[in-house]
CSV table of C-alpha atoms in Angstrom, one decimal:
chain,number,residue,atom,x,y,z
H,13,MET,CA,-0.1,-0.1,0.1
H,14,THR,CA,1.1,3.5,-1.1
H,15,GLU,CA,1.7,6.7,1.6
H,16,HIS,CA,-1.1,8.5,-0.3
H,17,GLN,CA,-3.9,4.7,0.3
H,18,ASP,CA,-2.8,4.7,3.3
H,19,LYS,CA,-3.5,8.7,4.8
H,20,SER,CA,-6.8,7.9,2.8
H,21,SER,CA,-8.3,5.5,3.9
H,22,LEU,CA,-7.7,6.9,7.5
H,23,PRO,CA,-10.9,8.5,8.2
H,24,ILE,CA,-12.9,5.4,7.6
H,25,LEU,CA,-11.5,3.7,10.3
H,26,LEU,CA,-12.0,7.0,12.8
H,27,THR,CA,-15.4,7.2,11.9
H,28,ILE,CA,-16.3,2.6,12.2
H,29,ALA,CA,-14.4,3.5,15.6
H,30,GLY,CA,-16.2,5.8,17.1
H,31,ILE,CA,-20.0,4.0,16.2
H,32,LEU,CA,-19.0,1.0,17.5
H,33,VAL,CA,-18.1,2.8,20.8
H,34,ALA,CA,-21.1,5.1,21.1
H,35,ILE,CA,-23.0,1.2,20.3
H,36,VAL,CA,-21.4,0.0,23.5
H,37,GLY,CA,-22.3,2.8,26.0
H,38,VAL,CA,-25.8,2.7,24.8
H,39,GLY,CA,-25.4,-0.5,26.0
H,40,TRP,CA,-24.1,-0.5,29.1
H,41,LEU,CA,-26.4,2.2,30.3
H,42,PHE,CA,-29.4,0.6,29.7
H,43,LEU,CA,-27.9,-2.7,31.3
H,44,TYR,CA,-26.4,-1.1,34.8
H,45,GLN,CA,-29.5,1.5,35.1
H,46,ASP,CA,-32.1,1.2,38.8
H,47,PRO,CA,-35.8,-0.3,37.0
H,48,PRO,CA,-38.2,1.2,38.7
H,49,GLU,CA,-40.1,1.1,41.4
H,50,PRO,CA,-43.2,-0.9,41.1
H,51,ILE,CA,-46.7,1.6,41.5
H,52,SER,CA,-48.9,0.5,45.2
H,53,ALA,CA,-53.0,1.4,44.9
H,54,ASP,CA,-52.9,2.1,48.0
H,55,GLU,CA,-50.0,5.2,47.7
H,56,PRO,CA,-51.7,8.9,47.1
H,57,GLY,CA,-52.0,9.6,43.7
H,58,THR,CA,-50.7,6.2,42.0
H,59,GLU,CA,-53.7,4.2,41.2
H,60,PRO,CA,-53.2,2.6,38.6
H,61,ALA,CA,-54.9,3.4,35.0
H,62,ASN,CA,-58.3,2.2,34.0
H,63,VAL,CA,-59.2,0.3,37.7
H,64,ARG,CA,-62.1,2.1,39.1
H,65,ILE,CA,-63.8,0.7,43.1
H,66,GLU,CA,-66.8,-0.3,43.0
H,67,PRO,CA,-69.1,-0.7,46.0
H,68,LEU,CA,-70.2,-4.4,46.2
H,69,GLU,CA,-73.9,-5.1,46.0
H,70,ALA,CA,-75.1,-5.6,49.6
H,71,PRO,CA,-77.6,-8.8,48.4
H,72,ALA,CA,-80.6,-8.4,49.8
H,73,PRO,CA,-81.2,-12.0,51.8
H,74,ASP,CA,-84.2,-12.5,54.8
H,75,SER,CA,-80.9,-12.6,57.0
H,76,ILE,CA,-78.0,-10.5,57.7
H,77,THR,CA,-75.3,-11.5,55.4
H,78,PRO,CA,-72.0,-10.4,55.3
H,79,GLU,CA,-70.9,-8.3,51.8
H,80,SER,CA,-67.7,-10.8,51.1
H,81,GLU,CA,-69.9,-13.9,51.5
H,82,SER,CA,-70.2,-13.9,47.5
H,83,SER,CA,-66.2,-13.3,47.2
H,84,PRO,CA,-65.3,-17.4,46.0
H,85,GLU,CA,-62.6,-17.7,49.1
H,86,PRO,CA,-63.0,-18.9,52.6
H,87,ALA,CA,-63.4,-16.3,54.9
H,88,THR,CA,-60.3,-17.3,58.3
H,89,GLY,CA,-59.8,-14.9,60.7
H,90,ASP,CA,-61.9,-11.9,61.0
H,91,ALA,CA,-61.7,-11.2,57.7
H,92,PRO,CA,-60.5,-12.1,54.3
H,93,VAL,CA,-57.2,-13.1,53.4
H,94,THR,CA,-56.2,-13.6,49.4
H,95,ASP,CA,-53.1,-14.8,47.8
H,96,ASP,CA,-53.6,-11.7,45.6
H,97,ALA,CA,-54.0,-9.2,48.0
H,98,PRO,CA,-53.0,-5.7,47.4
H,99,THR,CA,-50.1,-4.1,49.4
H,100,VAL,CA,-50.8,-2.7,52.1
H,101,ASP,CA,-49.8,0.6,53.6
H,102,ILE,CA,-49.9,-0.3,57.5
H,103,GLU,CA,-49.4,2.6,59.2
H,104,GLY,CA,-51.7,4.5,56.9
H,105,THR,CA,-54.0,2.3,56.8
H,106,PHE,CA,-54.1,2.2,60.9
H,107,ARG,CA,-54.1,6.6,60.6
H,108,LYS,CA,-57.2,7.0,58.9
H,109,ALA,CA,-59.3,4.1,60.1
H,110,ARG,CA,-58.9,6.0,63.4
H,111,LEU,CA,-59.3,9.7,62.1
H,112,ALA,CA,-62.7,7.6,61.0
H,113,ALA,CA,-63.4,5.8,64.7
H,114,GLY,CA,-62.7,9.7,66.4
H,115,ALA,CA,-65.0,11.6,63.1
H,116,ASP,CA,-68.1,8.7,64.0
H,117,ASN,CA,-67.5,7.3,60.5
H,118,LEU,CA,-67.5,3.9,62.1
H,119,ALA,CA,-69.3,1.6,59.1
H,120,TYR,CA,-70.5,4.8,56.4
H,121,PRO,CA,-69.6,5.4,54.7
H,122,ALA,CA,-68.4,2.7,52.7
H,123,GLY,CA,-65.0,2.9,51.4
H,124,ARG,CA,-64.0,5.2,54.0
H,125,SER,CA,-65.2,3.8,56.9
H,126,ALA,CA,-63.2,2.3,60.3
H,127,LEU,CA,-64.6,-0.4,59.6
H,128,HIS,CA,-63.6,-0.4,56.2
H,129,PHE,CA,-59.5,-0.4,57.4
H,130,TYR,CA,-59.8,-2.3,59.7
H,131,ALA,CA,-60.8,-4.9,57.9
H,132,GLN,CA,-57.9,-3.4,55.1
H,133,ILE,CA,-55.7,-4.5,57.8
H,134,LEU,CA,-56.7,-7.8,58.9
H,135,ALA,CA,-57.0,-9.2,55.2
H,136,ALA,CA,-53.1,-7.9,55.3
H,137,GLU,CA,-52.0,-8.9,58.9
H,138,PRO,CA,-54.9,-11.3,60.6
H,139,ASP,CA,-52.9,-11.2,63.7
H,140,ASN,CA,-52.3,-7.9,64.2
H,141,ALA,CA,-53.6,-7.3,67.5
H,142,ILE,CA,-54.1,-3.7,67.7
H,143,ALA,CA,-55.8,-4.2,64.7
H,144,GLN,CA,-58.5,-6.8,66.4
H,145,ALA,CA,-57.7,-4.4,69.7
H,146,GLU,CA,-59.4,-1.4,68.1
H,147,LEU,CA,-62.2,-2.7,65.3
H,148,ASP,CA,-63.7,-4.2,69.0
H,149,ALA,CA,-64.0,-0.9,71.1
H,150,VAL,CA,-65.3,-0.1,67.1
H,151,LEU,CA,-67.8,-2.7,67.2
H,152,SER,CA,-68.9,-2.5,70.6
H,153,ARG,CA,-69.6,1.9,69.6
H,154,ILE,CA,-71.9,0.3,66.5
H,155,GLU,CA,-73.1,-1.8,68.2
H,156,THR,CA,-74.4,0.7,71.6
H,157,THR,CA,-75.5,2.9,68.5
H,158,ALA,CA,-77.2,0.1,67.1
H,159,THR,CA,-79.2,-1.0,70.0
H,160,ALA,CA,-80.5,2.7,70.3
H,161,HIS,CA,-81.7,2.5,66.8
H,162,LEU,CA,-83.7,-0.8,68.0
H,163,SER,CA,-85.1,1.3,70.7
H,164,ALA,CA,-86.5,3.8,69.0
H,165,GLY,CA,-88.0,1.5,66.2
H,166,GLU,CA,-85.3,2.7,63.4
H,167,TYR,CA,-85.0,-0.9,62.9
H,168,ALA,CA,-83.3,0.2,58.6
H,169,ASP,CA,-81.0,1.5,60.5
H,170,ALA,CA,-80.3,-1.0,62.8
H,171,PHE,CA,-79.6,-3.9,60.0
H,172,ASP,CA,-77.5,-1.4,57.7
H,173,LEU,CA,-74.7,-1.3,60.3
H,174,ALA,CA,-75.6,-4.8,61.6
H,175,VAL,CA,-74.6,-6.0,57.3
H,176,ALA,CA,-71.3,-3.5,58.4
H,177,VAL,CA,-70.4,-5.8,60.7
H,178,ALA,CA,-71.5,-8.8,59.6
H,179,ASP,CA,-69.3,-8.3,56.9
H,180,ILE,CA,-66.2,-8.0,59.0
H,181,ARG,CA,-67.8,-10.5,62.0
H,182,PRO,CA,-70.7,-12.1,61.0
H,183,GLY,CA,-70.5,-14.5,64.5
H,184,HIS,CA,-71.2,-10.8,66.2
H,185,ALA,CA,-74.2,-10.7,68.6
H,186,LEU,CA,-74.3,-7.6,67.6
H,187,VAL,CA,-75.9,-9.4,64.0
H,188,GLN,CA,-77.7,-12.1,66.3
H,189,GLN,CA,-79.8,-9.2,68.0
H,190,VAL,CA,-80.9,-7.2,65.3
H,191,GLN,CA,-81.5,-10.3,62.9
H,192,GLN,CA,-84.3,-12.2,66.1
H,193,THR,CA,-84.8,-8.5,67.3
H,194,ILE,CA,-86.4,-8.0,62.9
H,195,ASP,CA,-88.5,-11.1,63.1
H,196,ASP,CA,-89.6,-11.9,65.9
H,197,LEU,CA,-91.2,-7.9,64.8
H,198,SER,CA,-91.9,-9.2,61.3
H,199,ASP,CA,-93.3,-12.9,63.1
H,200,ASP,CA,-96.1,-10.1,65.4
H,201,LEU,CA,-96.6,-8.3,62.9
H,202,VAL,CA,-98.0,-11.5,60.2
H,203,SER,CA,-99.5,-12.7,63.4
H,204,GLU,CA,-101.6,-9.7,63.7
H,205,ALA,CA,-102.5,-9.4,60.8
H,206,VAL,CA,-104.2,-12.5,59.9
H,207,ASP,CA,-106.1,-12.5,63.6
H,208,ALA,CA,-107.3,-8.4,62.1
H,209,ALA,CA,-107.9,-10.5,58.6
H,210,ARG,CA,-110.0,-13.3,60.7
H,211,ARG,CA,-112.2,-11.1,62.4
H,212,GLY,CA,-113.2,-8.5,60.1
H,213,ASP,CA,-111.0,-5.9,61.0
H,214,ASP,CA,-109.0,-5.5,56.7
H,215,GLN,CA,-107.7,-2.1,57.5
H,216,ALA,CA,-105.7,-3.2,60.4
H,217,ALA,CA,-104.5,-6.4,58.0
H,218,THR,CA,-103.5,-4.6,55.7
H,219,ASP,CA,-101.8,-1.8,57.4
H,220,ALA,CA,-99.7,-4.7,59.7
H,221,ILE,CA,-99.1,-6.5,56.9
H,222,ARG,CA,-97.4,-3.3,55.3
H,223,ALA,CA,-96.0,-2.6,58.7
H,224,ALA,CA,-93.9,-6.1,57.8
H,225,GLN,CA,-93.3,-5.5,54.2
H,226,GLN,CA,-91.1,-2.1,55.6
H,227,LEU,CA,-89.0,-4.4,58.0
H,228,PRO,CA,-85.3,-3.9,56.0
H,229,GLY,CA,-84.3,-7.9,55.0
H,230,ARG,CA,-87.8,-9.5,54.6
H,231,ASP,CA,-87.7,-12.0,51.6
H,232,ALA,CA,-90.8,-10.3,49.1
H,233,ASP,CA,-92.0,-14.2,48.4
H,234,TYR,CA,-92.4,-14.9,51.6
H,235,ILE,CA,-94.9,-11.2,52.0
H,236,ALA,CA,-96.1,-12.5,49.0
H,237,ALA,CA,-96.9,-15.7,49.8
H,238,VAL,CA,-98.0,-13.3,53.4
H,239,ARG,CA,-100.7,-12.1,51.7
H,240,ALA,CA,-101.9,-14.0,49.1
H,241,SER,CA,-102.7,-16.1,52.7
H,242,ILE,CA,-105.0,-13.0,54.6
H,243,ALA,CA,-106.4,-12.9,51.0
H,244,ASP,CA,-107.4,-15.9,51.0
H,245,ILE,CA,-108.9,-15.5,54.7
H,246,VAL,CA,-110.5,-12.8,54.1
H,247,ALA,CA,-112.1,-14.1,50.9
H,248,ALA,CA,-113.7,-17.3,52.8
H,249,ARG,CA,-114.6,-15.0,55.4
H,250,ARG,CA,-116.7,-12.7,52.9
H,251,ALA,CA,-117.8,-15.8,51.3
H,252,ALA,CA,-118.7,-17.2,54.6
H,253,GLU,CA,-120.7,-13.8,55.4
H,254,THR,CA,-122.6,-13.9,52.4
H,255,GLN,CA,-123.4,-17.7,52.9
H,256,ARG,CA,-124.0,-16.0,56.6
H,257,ALA,CA,-126.6,-13.4,55.7
H,258,GLU,CA,-128.0,-15.0,52.7
H,259,SER,CA,-129.4,-17.9,55.9
H,260,ALA,CA,-129.8,-14.3,58.1
H,261,ARG,CA,-132.6,-13.4,55.3
H,262,ARG,CA,-134.2,-16.6,54.2
H,263,ALA,CA,-134.8,-17.5,57.7
H,264,ALA,CA,-135.8,-13.5,58.5
H,265,ALA,CA,-138.5,-14.2,55.5
H,266,GLN,CA,-139.5,-17.7,56.7
H,267,ALA,CA,-140.8,-15.9,59.7
H,268,LEU,CA,-141.8,-13.4,58.4
H,269,SER,CA,-144.5,-15.6,56.5
H,270,ASN,CA,-144.9,-17.6,59.8
H,271,ALA,CA,-145.9,-14.5,61.5
H,272,ILE,CA,-148.7,-13.1,58.6
H,273,ALA,CA,-149.8,-16.8,58.8
H,274,ARG,CA,-149.9,-16.7,62.6
H,275,ILE,CA,-152.5,-13.2,62.5
H,276,ARG,CA,-154.2,-14.2,59.2
H,277,THR,CA,-155.1,-17.3,61.2
H,278,ALA,CA,-155.9,-15.0,63.8
H,279,ILE,CA,-157.9,-13.3,62.1
H,280,LEU,CA,-160.1,-15.9,60.4
H,281,GLU,CA,-161.1,-17.8,63.7
H,282,GLY,CA,-162.1,-14.3,65.3
H,283,ARG,CA,-159.2,-14.7,67.6
H,284,LEU,CA,-158.7,-10.5,67.4
H,285,ILE,CA,-158.9,-9.2,70.7
H,286,GLU,CA,-159.0,-12.4,72.3
H,287,PRO,CA,-157.2,-15.0,74.3
H,288,ALA,CA,-154.9,-12.8,75.7
H,289,GLY,CA,-150.9,-13.5,74.3
H,290,ASN,CA,-152.7,-15.4,71.0
H,291,ASN,CA,-155.0,-12.9,69.0
H,292,ALA,CA,-154.8,-11.0,66.0
H,293,ARG,CA,-153.6,-7.9,67.8
H,294,GLU,CA,-151.3,-8.5,69.7
H,295,LEU,CA,-149.4,-10.8,67.2
H,296,LEU,CA,-149.7,-7.8,64.8
H,297,ALA,CA,-148.8,-5.1,67.2
H,298,ALA,CA,-146.1,-7.4,68.3
H,299,THR,CA,-144.0,-8.2,64.4
H,300,THR,CA,-142.2,-6.1,62.7
H,301,LEU,CA,-143.5,-6.3,58.8
H,302,PRO,CA,-143.1,-3.7,56.2
H,303,ASP,CA,-145.2,-1.1,56.3
H,304,ASP,CA,-146.9,-2.4,52.8
H,305,GLU,CA,-147.7,-6.2,54.5
H,306,ARG,CA,-148.4,-4.4,58.0
H,307,THR,CA,-150.7,-2.0,56.3
H,308,ARG,CA,-152.8,-5.0,54.4
H,309,LEU,CA,-153.3,-6.8,57.4
H,310,THR,CA,-154.0,-3.8,58.9
H,311,ALA,CA,-157.3,-3.1,56.9
H,312,GLU,CA,-157.8,-7.1,57.4
H,313,LEU,CA,-158.1,-6.4,61.0
H,314,THR,CA,-159.2,-3.8,61.1
H,315,ALA,CA,-162.1,-5.1,58.5
H,316,MET,CA,-163.2,-8.0,60.7
H,317,LEU,CA,-163.6,-5.8,63.8
H,318,LEU,CA,-165.7,-4.2,62.8
H,319,ALA,CA,-168.1,-6.9,61.3
H,320,GLU,CA,-167.9,-8.7,64.1
H,321,SER,CA,-168.9,-5.7,66.0
H,322,GLY,CA,-171.7,-5.7,63.8
H,323,ALA,CA,-173.0,-9.4,64.7
H,324,ASN,CA,-172.8,-9.0,68.7
H,325,ILE,CA,-174.5,-5.8,68.2
H,326,GLN,CA,-177.2,-8.6,66.4
H,327,ARG,CA,-176.1,-11.4,69.4
H,328,GLU,CA,-177.3,-8.8,72.0
H,329,LEU,CA,-173.6,-9.2,72.2
H,330,LEU,CA,-173.3,-5.9,74.0
H,331,PRO,CA,-169.9,-5.4,75.7
H,332,GLU,CA,-168.1,-7.8,73.3
H,333,ALA,CA,-168.7,-5.4,70.4
H,334,GLU,CA,-167.5,-2.6,72.1
H,335,ALA,CA,-164.3,-4.2,73.1
H,336,LEU,CA,-164.6,-4.9,69.7
H,337,LEU,CA,-165.2,-1.3,68.4
H,338,ASP,CA,-162.5,0.4,70.2
H,339,ALA,CA,-159.7,-1.2,69.2
H,340,ALA,CA,-161.2,-0.7,65.6
H,341,ALA,CA,-161.1,2.6,66.2
H,342,GLU,CA,-157.3,2.2,67.6
H,343,PHE,CA,-156.8,0.5,64.0
H,344,ASP,CA,-158.4,4.4,62.4
H,345,ALA,CA,-161.3,2.2,61.0
H,346,ASP,CA,-163.2,4.5,58.3
H,347,PRO,CA,-165.3,6.7,60.7
H,348,GLU,CA,-168.5,7.1,59.4
H,349,GLN,CA,-168.5,3.3,59.4
H,350,LEU,CA,-167.6,3.3,63.4
H,351,THR,CA,-170.2,5.6,64.4
H,352,GLU,CA,-173.1,4.1,62.0
H,353,LEU,CA,-172.2,0.7,64.9
H,354,ARG,CA,-171.8,3.1,68.1
H,355,ASN,CA,-175.0,4.3,67.6
H,356,SER,CA,-176.3,1.0,67.0
H,357,LEU,CA,-174.5,-0.1,70.1
H,358,GLU,CA,-175.4,2.5,72.2
H,359,GLN,CA,-179.3,1.9,71.0
H,360,ALA,CA,-179.1,-1.5,71.7
H,361,TYR,CA,-177.4,-1.0,75.8
H,362,VAL,CA,-180.8,1.8,76.3
H,363,THR,CA,-183.0,-1.0,74.6
H,364,ALA,CA,-182.1,-3.9,76.8
H,365,GLU,CA,-181.1,-1.8,79.5
H,366,SER,CA,-185.1,-0.6,79.1
H,367,GLY,CA,-186.6,-3.7,78.6
H,368,ARG,CA,-184.8,-5.3,82.1
H,369,ILE,CA,-187.8,-5.3,84.9
H,370,LEU,CA,-185.8,-3.4,87.8
H,371,SER,CA,-188.3,-3.7,91.1
H,372,THR,CA,-189.6,-0.2,92.2
H,373,SER,CA,-187.3,-0.4,95.5
H,374,GLU,CA,-184.7,1.2,92.7
H,375,PHE,CA,-186.3,3.6,92.0
H,376,VAL,CA,-187.0,7.8,93.8
H,377,GLN,CA,-191.1,7.6,93.9
H,378,THR,CA,-192.5,11.0,93.7
H,379,LYS,CA,-196.0,10.2,93.7
H,380,ARG,CA,-198.2,7.2,95.7
H,381,VAL,CA,-201.5,5.9,95.3
H,382,ASN,CA,-202.9,3.0,97.1
H,383,PRO,CA,-204.9,0.8,95.5
H,384,ARG,CA,-208.8,0.9,96.2
H,385,TYR,CA,-209.6,-2.8,98.4
H,386,PRO,CA,-212.8,-4.2,95.2
H,387,ARG,CA,-216.4,-4.3,98.0
H,388,ARG,CA,-216.5,-7.1,96.3
H,389,ALA,CA,-213.1,-9.0,97.4
H,390,SER,CA,-214.2,-7.0,101.2
H,391,ASP,CA,-217.3,-8.7,101.1
H,392,ARG,CA,-216.2,-12.4,101.4
H,393,ASN,CA,-213.3,-11.4,103.1
H,394,ILE,CA,-211.2,-12.5,100.2
H,395,SER,CA,-207.7,-11.2,100.2
H,396,GLY,CA,-205.2,-11.4,97.1
H,397,TRP,CA,-202.1,-10.7,95.0
H,398,VAL,CA,-201.5,-8.9,91.7
H,399,GLU,CA,-197.9,-9.1,90.7
H,400,ILE,CA,-197.6,-6.0,87.3
H,401,TYR,CA,-195.3,-4.8,85.3
H,402,PHE,CA,-195.3,-1.1,83.9
H,403,THR,CA,-192.6,1.9,82.2
H,404,VAL,CA,-191.3,4.8,83.9
H,405,THR,CA,-190.9,7.3,81.2
H,406,SER,CA,-188.6,8.8,80.7
H,407,ASP,CA,-190.7,12.0,82.4
H,408,GLY,CA,-191.3,9.9,85.1
H,409,THR,CA,-194.9,8.8,84.6
H,410,ALA,CA,-195.8,5.2,84.5
H,411,SER,CA,-197.4,3.0,81.4
H,412,ASP,CA,-197.0,0.1,79.5
H,413,ILE,CA,-199.2,-1.3,82.7
H,414,GLU,CA,-199.7,-5.0,82.6
H,415,VAL,CA,-201.0,-7.7,85.4
H,416,VAL,CA,-198.9,-10.0,85.1
H,417,ALA,CA,-199.6,-12.1,87.8
H,418,SER,CA,-202.3,-12.3,90.1
H,419,ASP,CA,-204.0,-14.2,93.1
H,420,PRO,CA,-207.1,-15.0,93.0
H,421,PRO,CA,-207.8,-14.1,89.0
H,422,ASP,CA,-209.0,-10.9,87.7
H,423,ILE,CA,-210.9,-10.0,91.5
H,424,PHE,CA,-207.7,-7.2,92.5
H,425,ASP,CA,-206.4,-6.6,89.0
H,426,GLN,CA,-208.4,-4.1,88.1
H,427,ALA,CA,-207.2,-2.3,91.7
H,428,ALA,CA,-203.4,-1.7,91.2
H,429,VAL,CA,-203.9,-1.3,87.5
H,430,ARG,CA,-205.8,2.0,88.5
H,431,ALA,CA,-203.5,2.9,91.9
H,432,VAL,CA,-200.4,2.4,89.2
H,433,GLN,CA,-201.2,4.4,86.4
H,434,GLN,CA,-201.4,7.5,89.1
H,435,TRP,CA,-198.0,6.7,89.8
H,436,GLU,CA,-194.9,8.9,89.7
H,437,PHE,CA,-190.9,9.0,89.8
H,438,GLU,CA,-187.5,10.4,88.9
H,439,PRO,CA,-186.9,9.0,85.2
H,440,ARG,CA,-184.0,7.0,85.6
H,441,GLU,CA,-180.6,7.9,83.6
H,442,TYR,CA,-178.6,5.4,81.8
H,443,ARG,CA,-175.4,6.0,79.8
H,444,GLY,CA,-175.6,9.7,79.6
H,445,GLN,CA,-179.6,9.9,78.9
H,446,LEU,CA,-183.1,9.0,80.6
H,447,ILE,CA,-184.4,5.8,79.2
H,448,ASP,CA,-188.1,4.4,79.8
H,449,GLN,CA,-187.1,1.8,82.0
H,450,ARG,CA,-189.6,-1.7,83.0
H,451,ALA,CA,-189.9,-1.9,86.8
H,452,GLY,CA,-192.2,-4.2,88.3
H,453,VAL,CA,-194.3,-4.6,91.7
H,454,ARG,CA,-196.2,-6.5,93.8
H,455,LEU,CA,-199.3,-5.0,95.8
H,456,VAL,CA,-200.7,-7.0,98.0
H,457,PHE,CA,-204.5,-7.1,99.0
H,458,ASP,CA,-205.6,-8.4,103.1
H,459,LEU,CA,-208.3,-7.5,105.5
H,460,GLU,CA,-206.3,-7.4,108.6
């Protein structure tokens, strides 16, 4: 190689050597650089991209269930421990837990409560005695609060606290207490609803089952079954009530028919106002009747009372006729017919009384003339008597003189009649009027 050729290839070799040195330098730079630190999900401001924290949906069972129960991994100790649990800043989480407890954020809000932070610590370190002790203190405070909610009837608030406690301590006494209290109240409300439905208080039954339905943690299917059962009870009760009402209606209709038949039978048999307790008037008064039926029966009875009273007047059963007319008047009998019958009754009373023979001793006699002794009787020393009936008229005189008997016959008759013709009396008053009254007297003729 010539000197000129050596000088012309030197720059090329230097360029190649520089490139090789640069490549080796870059390689050593990457080879000995410290690896980057991993990003912790618990370190503030270092949450990985595309990661969201969402609250677990609590199940809707009929009992208090831990939220973590849906995990396929079994719980160990007080909190679940998983192989892929993220790294926890224990001291930082303790600070968060104590701050939450100091602010009374014991069980809520979700993700920022004392329970949540202690659960994180125990998930990472199940045997952390400090976390266990502080968690016990928090649970004690939660239990006090939940008990106060139960006493105040704030069952939903107590239930929410129990659910939160069950997530970290499923066997805690508070969980059992709240569950038992709500179960007992639910049972009482269901029993109350059933009893109310059976006794016919449908509103009370509805209110009780609605109150049971509003209790937290109640199974919708159970409440629906209770509602269906109560609906069956109500339907059965109403059907029974309808049947009883129909039976009562039929019985009442039959009783009414029987009562009407008894009244009509009494009318037809003439038991209008007698005997006591079994006559048409009393039966009609004692029976509850529709207005139209009462009107018909009253008209039938009134017509029979008037007809029977007229017949009794003809039969001279005057007191009976008067009683029937009085009864007819109670039922508003036809005034014209009633007046006519009363006039007939009064006339019948007067006629009957006038025809009754009274002794003259029952009258006040204002004039008396003794009969003259017949000569033919005195000459023969004959004694005897004459019995005379006569009428004391309304003006007090004697009329219609009649010899009904004498002994001896025809001896003293004329003398007796002539004497009675001159007698006078005070007129007799009967039923408010002066009447002609028949009277009788025996006149004795004796010479001694």
